[in-house]
PDB file of C-alpha atoms in Angstrom:
ATOM      1  CA  MET A  16      77.983 -64.968   3.099  1.00 47.00           C
ATOM      2  CA  ALA A  17      81.627 -64.239   4.347  1.00 59.00           C
ATOM      3  CA  THR A  18      82.457 -64.528   7.848  1.00 64.00           C
ATOM      4  CA  THR A  19      84.541 -62.385   9.847  1.00 66.00           C
ATOM      5  CA  THR A  20      87.684 -63.756  11.466  1.00 73.00           C
ATOM      6  CA  ALA A  21      89.422 -62.261  14.425  1.00 72.00           C
ATOM      7  CA  ARG A  22      92.584 -61.787  12.033  1.00 72.00           C
ATOM      8  CA  ASP A  23      89.992 -59.598   9.701  1.00 77.00           C
ATOM      9  CA  THR A  24      89.026 -57.693  12.681  1.00 87.00           C
ATOM     10  CA  GLU A  25      92.347 -57.081  13.449  1.00 89.00           C
ATOM     11  CA  LEU A  26      93.579 -56.007  10.061  1.00 89.00           C
ATOM     12  CA  THR A  27      90.514 -53.845   9.833  1.00 90.00           C
ATOM     13  CA  GLY A  28      91.108 -52.181  13.159  1.00 92.00           C
ATOM     14  CA  ALA A  29      94.660 -51.645  11.990  1.00 92.00           C
ATOM     15  CA  LEU A  30      93.783 -50.139   8.935  1.00 92.00           C
ATOM     16  CA  VAL A  31      91.354 -47.575  10.609  1.00 94.00           C
ATOM     17  CA  GLN A  32      94.215 -46.797  13.357  1.00 96.00           C
ATOM     18  CA  THR A  33      96.604 -46.205  10.467  1.00 94.00           C
ATOM     19  CA  MET A  34      94.210 -43.719   8.516  1.00 92.00           C
ATOM     20  CA  HIS A  35      93.782 -41.697  11.884  1.00 95.00           C
ATOM     21  CA  LEU A  36      97.735 -41.661  12.296  1.00 94.00           C
ATOM     22  CA  LEU A  37      98.187 -40.488   8.573  1.00 91.00           C
ATOM     23  CA  GLN A  38      95.346 -37.862   9.311  1.00 91.00           C
ATOM     24  CA  ASP A  39      97.174 -36.813  12.679  1.00 93.00           C
ATOM     25  CA  LEU A  40     100.594 -36.703  10.578  1.00 91.00           C
ATOM     26  CA  TYR A  41      98.790 -34.439   8.035  1.00 88.00           C
ATOM     27  CA  ALA A  42      97.661 -31.976  11.048  1.00 92.00           C
ATOM     28  CA  GLU A  43     101.086 -32.231  12.693  1.00 93.00           C
ATOM     29  CA  THR A  44     102.947 -31.361   9.441  1.00 92.00           C
ATOM     30  CA  SER A  45     100.393 -28.869   8.061  1.00 93.00           C
ATOM     31  CA  ARG A  46     100.405 -26.541  11.130  1.00 94.00           C
ATOM     32  CA  PRO A  47     103.567 -25.062  11.169  1.00 95.00           C
ATOM     33  CA  LEU A  48     103.091 -24.244   7.248  1.00 95.00           C
ATOM     34  CA  GLY A  49      99.841 -22.320   8.095  1.00 95.00           C
ATOM     35  CA  LEU A  50      97.752 -24.783   6.482  1.00 95.00           C
ATOM     36  CA  THR A  51      94.871 -26.869   7.771  1.00 94.00           C
ATOM     37  CA  PRO A  52      95.277 -30.605   7.102  1.00 93.00           C
ATOM     38  CA  GLN A  53      92.529 -30.137   4.200  1.00 93.00           C
ATOM     39  CA  GLN A  54      94.119 -27.332   2.517  1.00 95.00           C
ATOM     40  CA  ALA A  55      97.614 -29.240   2.793  1.00 94.00           C
ATOM     41  CA  HIS A  56      95.871 -32.322   1.060  1.00 93.00           C
ATOM     42  CA  LEU A  57      94.426 -29.829  -1.597  1.00 96.00           C
ATOM     43  CA  VAL A  58      97.725 -28.427  -2.279  1.00 96.00           C
ATOM     44  CA  CYS A  59      99.489 -31.597  -2.472  1.00 95.00           C
ATOM     45  CA  VAL A  60      96.908 -32.992  -4.811  1.00 95.00           C
ATOM     46  CA  LEU A  61      97.491 -29.944  -7.260  1.00 97.00           C
ATOM     47  CA  LEU A  62     101.241 -31.001  -7.340  1.00 97.00           C
ATOM     48  CA  MET A  63     100.194 -33.232  -9.923  1.00 95.00           C
ATOM     49  CA  GLY A  64      98.739 -30.421 -12.096  1.00 95.00           C
ATOM     50  CA  PRO A  65      95.501 -28.327 -12.595  1.00 96.00           C
ATOM     51  CA  GLN A  66      92.147 -30.127 -11.781  1.00 95.00           C
ATOM     52  CA  GLY A  67      88.702 -29.251 -12.031  1.00 93.00           C
ATOM     53  CA  MET A  68      86.322 -28.451  -9.133  1.00 92.00           C
ATOM     54  CA  THR A  69      84.464 -31.686  -9.810  1.00 91.00           C
ATOM     55  CA  ASP A  70      87.442 -33.979  -9.684  1.00 93.00           C
ATOM     56  CA  LEU A  71      88.977 -32.063  -6.633  1.00 95.00           C
ATOM     57  CA  SER A  72      85.827 -32.487  -5.018  1.00 95.00           C
ATOM     58  CA  ARG A  73      85.725 -36.183  -5.507  1.00 94.00           C
ATOM     59  CA  THR A  74      89.474 -36.642  -4.731  1.00 93.00           C
ATOM     60  CA  LEU A  75      89.290 -34.961  -1.258  1.00 94.00           C
ATOM     61  CA  SER A  76      85.741 -36.456  -0.565  1.00 93.00           C
ATOM     62  CA  ILE A  77      84.192 -32.943   0.111  1.00 94.00           C
ATOM     63  CA  GLU A  78      81.112 -30.977  -1.061  1.00 94.00           C
ATOM     64  CA  ARG A  79      81.802 -28.621  -3.742  1.00 92.00           C
ATOM     65  CA  SER A  80      80.742 -25.429  -1.574  1.00 93.00           C
ATOM     66  CA  THR A  81      83.257 -26.687   1.052  1.00 95.00           C
ATOM     67  CA  LEU A  82      85.921 -26.887  -1.860  1.00 95.00           C
ATOM     68  CA  THR A  83      85.042 -23.396  -3.158  1.00 95.00           C
ATOM     69  CA  ASN A  84      85.356 -21.619   0.135  1.00 96.00           C
ATOM     70  CA  MET A  85      88.821 -23.592   0.669  1.00 97.00           C
ATOM     71  CA  VAL A  86      89.934 -22.464  -2.821  1.00 97.00           C
ATOM     72  CA  ASP A  87      88.898 -18.865  -2.069  1.00 97.00           C
ATOM     73  CA  ARG A  88      90.852 -18.881   1.159  1.00 97.00           C
ATOM     74  CA  LEU A  89      94.094 -20.189  -0.847  1.00 97.00           C
ATOM     75  CA  GLU A  90      93.392 -17.946  -3.408  1.00 97.00           C
ATOM     76  CA  ARG A  91      93.503 -14.900  -1.172  1.00 97.00           C
ATOM     77  CA  ARG A  92      96.786 -16.289   0.203  1.00 97.00           C
ATOM     78  CA  SER A  93      98.043 -16.440  -3.658  1.00 97.00           C
ATOM     79  CA  LEU A  94      98.752 -20.066  -3.142  1.00 98.00           C
ATOM     80  CA  VAL A  95      96.321 -21.368  -5.900  1.00 98.00           C
ATOM     81  CA  ALA A  96      94.884 -19.545  -8.835  1.00 97.00           C
ATOM     82  CA  ARG A  97      91.627 -20.210 -10.924  1.00 95.00           C
ATOM     83  CA  ILE A  98      92.534 -20.843 -14.619  1.00 93.00           C
ATOM     84  CA  ALA A  99      90.365 -21.359 -17.658  1.00 87.00           C
ATOM     85  CA  HIS A 100      89.675 -24.851 -18.529  1.00 80.00           C
ATOM     86  CA  PRO A 101      91.452 -25.781 -21.966  1.00 82.00           C
ATOM     87  CA  THR A 102      88.301 -27.257 -23.501  1.00 83.00           C
ATOM     88  CA  ASP A 103      85.234 -25.966 -21.687  1.00 80.00           C
ATOM     89  CA  ARG A 104      85.114 -22.133 -21.592  1.00 79.00           C
ATOM     90  CA  ARG A 105      82.387 -22.387 -18.725  1.00 82.00           C
ATOM     91  CA  ALA A 106      84.588 -24.037 -16.299  1.00 83.00           C
ATOM     92  CA  CYS A 107      87.944 -23.412 -14.583  1.00 89.00           C
ATOM     93  CA  GLN A 108      90.663 -25.255 -13.100  1.00 94.00           C
ATOM     94  CA  ILE A 109      92.553 -24.706  -9.915  1.00 96.00           C
ATOM     95  CA  ASP A 110      96.279 -24.621 -10.139  1.00 97.00           C
ATOM     96  CA  LEU A 111      99.211 -23.558  -7.799  1.00 98.00           C
ATOM     97  CA  THR A 112     100.791 -20.496  -7.906  1.00 98.00           C
ATOM     98  CA  ASP A 113     104.755 -20.397  -7.412  1.00 97.00           C
ATOM     99  CA  ALA A 114     104.302 -19.631  -3.753  1.00 98.00           C
ATOM    100  CA  GLY A 115     101.512 -22.583  -3.625  1.00 97.00           C
ATOM    101  CA  ARG A 116     103.874 -25.404  -5.291  1.00 98.00           C
ATOM    102  CA  ASP A 117     106.710 -24.260  -2.628  1.00 97.00           C
ATOM    103  CA  LEU A 118     104.315 -24.848   0.159  1.00 97.00           C
ATOM    104  CA  ALA A 119     102.756 -28.022  -1.205  1.00 97.00           C
ATOM    105  CA  ASN A 120     106.347 -29.398  -1.786  1.00 97.00           C
ATOM    106  CA  GLN A 121     107.079 -28.479   1.709  1.00 97.00           C
ATOM    107  CA  ALA A 122     103.835 -30.084   3.094  1.00 95.00           C
ATOM    108  CA  HIS A 123     104.452 -33.299   0.897  1.00 95.00           C
ATOM    109  CA  GLU A 124     108.208 -33.397   2.120  1.00 96.00           C
ATOM    110  CA  ALA A 125     107.241 -33.088   5.666  1.00 95.00           C
ATOM    111  CA  VAL A 126     104.457 -35.599   5.683  1.00 93.00           C
ATOM    112  CA  THR A 127     106.607 -38.136   3.815  1.00 94.00           C
ATOM    113  CA  ALA A 128     109.553 -37.581   6.100  1.00 96.00           C
ATOM    114  CA  ARG A 129     107.400 -38.490   9.171  1.00 94.00           C
ATOM    115  CA  ILE A 130     106.130 -41.521   7.782  1.00 94.00           C
ATOM    116  CA  THR A 131     109.703 -42.773   6.692  1.00 95.00           C
ATOM    117  CA  GLU A 132     110.788 -42.019   9.906  1.00 94.00           C
ATOM    118  CA  LEU A 133     107.903 -44.037  11.702  1.00 93.00           C
ATOM    119  CA  THR A 134     108.356 -46.924   9.215  1.00 95.00           C
ATOM    120  CA  THR A 135     112.339 -47.386   9.524  1.00 95.00           C
ATOM    121  CA  VAL A 136     111.562 -49.605  12.665  1.00 96.00           C
ATOM    122  CA  LEU A 137     110.431 -52.143  10.098  1.00 96.00           C
ATOM    123  CA  PRO A 138     112.655 -54.596   8.563  1.00 96.00           C
ATOM    124  CA  ALA A 139     113.125 -54.187   4.757  1.00 95.00           C
ATOM    125  CA  THR A 140     111.543 -57.478   4.064  1.00 97.00           C
ATOM    126  CA  THR A 141     108.376 -56.096   6.006  1.00 96.00           C
ATOM    127  CA  ARG A 142     108.280 -52.935   4.426  1.00 95.00           C
ATOM    128  CA  ALA A 143     108.576 -54.503   0.839  1.00 96.00           C
ATOM    129  CA  THR A 144     105.555 -56.681   1.977  1.00 96.00           C
ATOM    130  CA  LEU A 145     103.384 -54.123   3.378  1.00 95.00           C
ATOM    131  CA  THR A 146     104.216 -51.853   0.233  1.00 95.00           C
ATOM    132  CA  SER A 147     102.963 -54.610  -2.096  1.00 96.00           C
ATOM    133  CA  ALA A 148      99.855 -55.128   0.319  1.00 94.00           C
ATOM    134  CA  LEU A 149      98.910 -51.783   0.147  1.00 94.00           C
ATOM    135  CA  GLN A 150      99.469 -51.258  -3.623  1.00 95.00           C
ATOM    136  CA  THR A 151      97.326 -54.092  -4.235  1.00 95.00           C
ATOM    137  CA  LEU A 152      94.288 -52.559  -1.877  1.00 92.00           C
ATOM    138  CA  LEU A 153      94.840 -49.216  -3.521  1.00 91.00           C
ATOM    139  CA  ALA A 154      94.603 -50.763  -6.987  1.00 94.00           C
ATOM    140  CA  GLN A 155      91.178 -52.055  -5.811  1.00 92.00           C
ATOM    141  CA  ALA A 156      89.821 -48.716  -4.591  1.00 77.00           C
TER     142      ALA A 156
END
């Protein structure tokens, strides 16, 4: 059985606080663009290319019905479109429209700019160590 040390608790607490900070940054940067944080997350995910509803639901950690409602709202705003799946004619994929891609790029640039702004207080060696540590954690997920 693993024991929890004070350092482990500090690390866990810091990571949870970081998650909340990043969620707050998404909210702060998405609001001026007329997006909810969840919509901003969705359009940013779609910058990688069209995706099916099941994959999007898993990536965003939301129920398919919630995702369907979100896609419906974004589709009414002409930011996303449902397109035929290339190999399964029963399914569709969600893709960005040109307007959606522009907005997604703005959302991505806004949040990354804020993160860059926050991390510039760290020395370069600390940023490199943090980057390496986070990449290791992300590879485990």
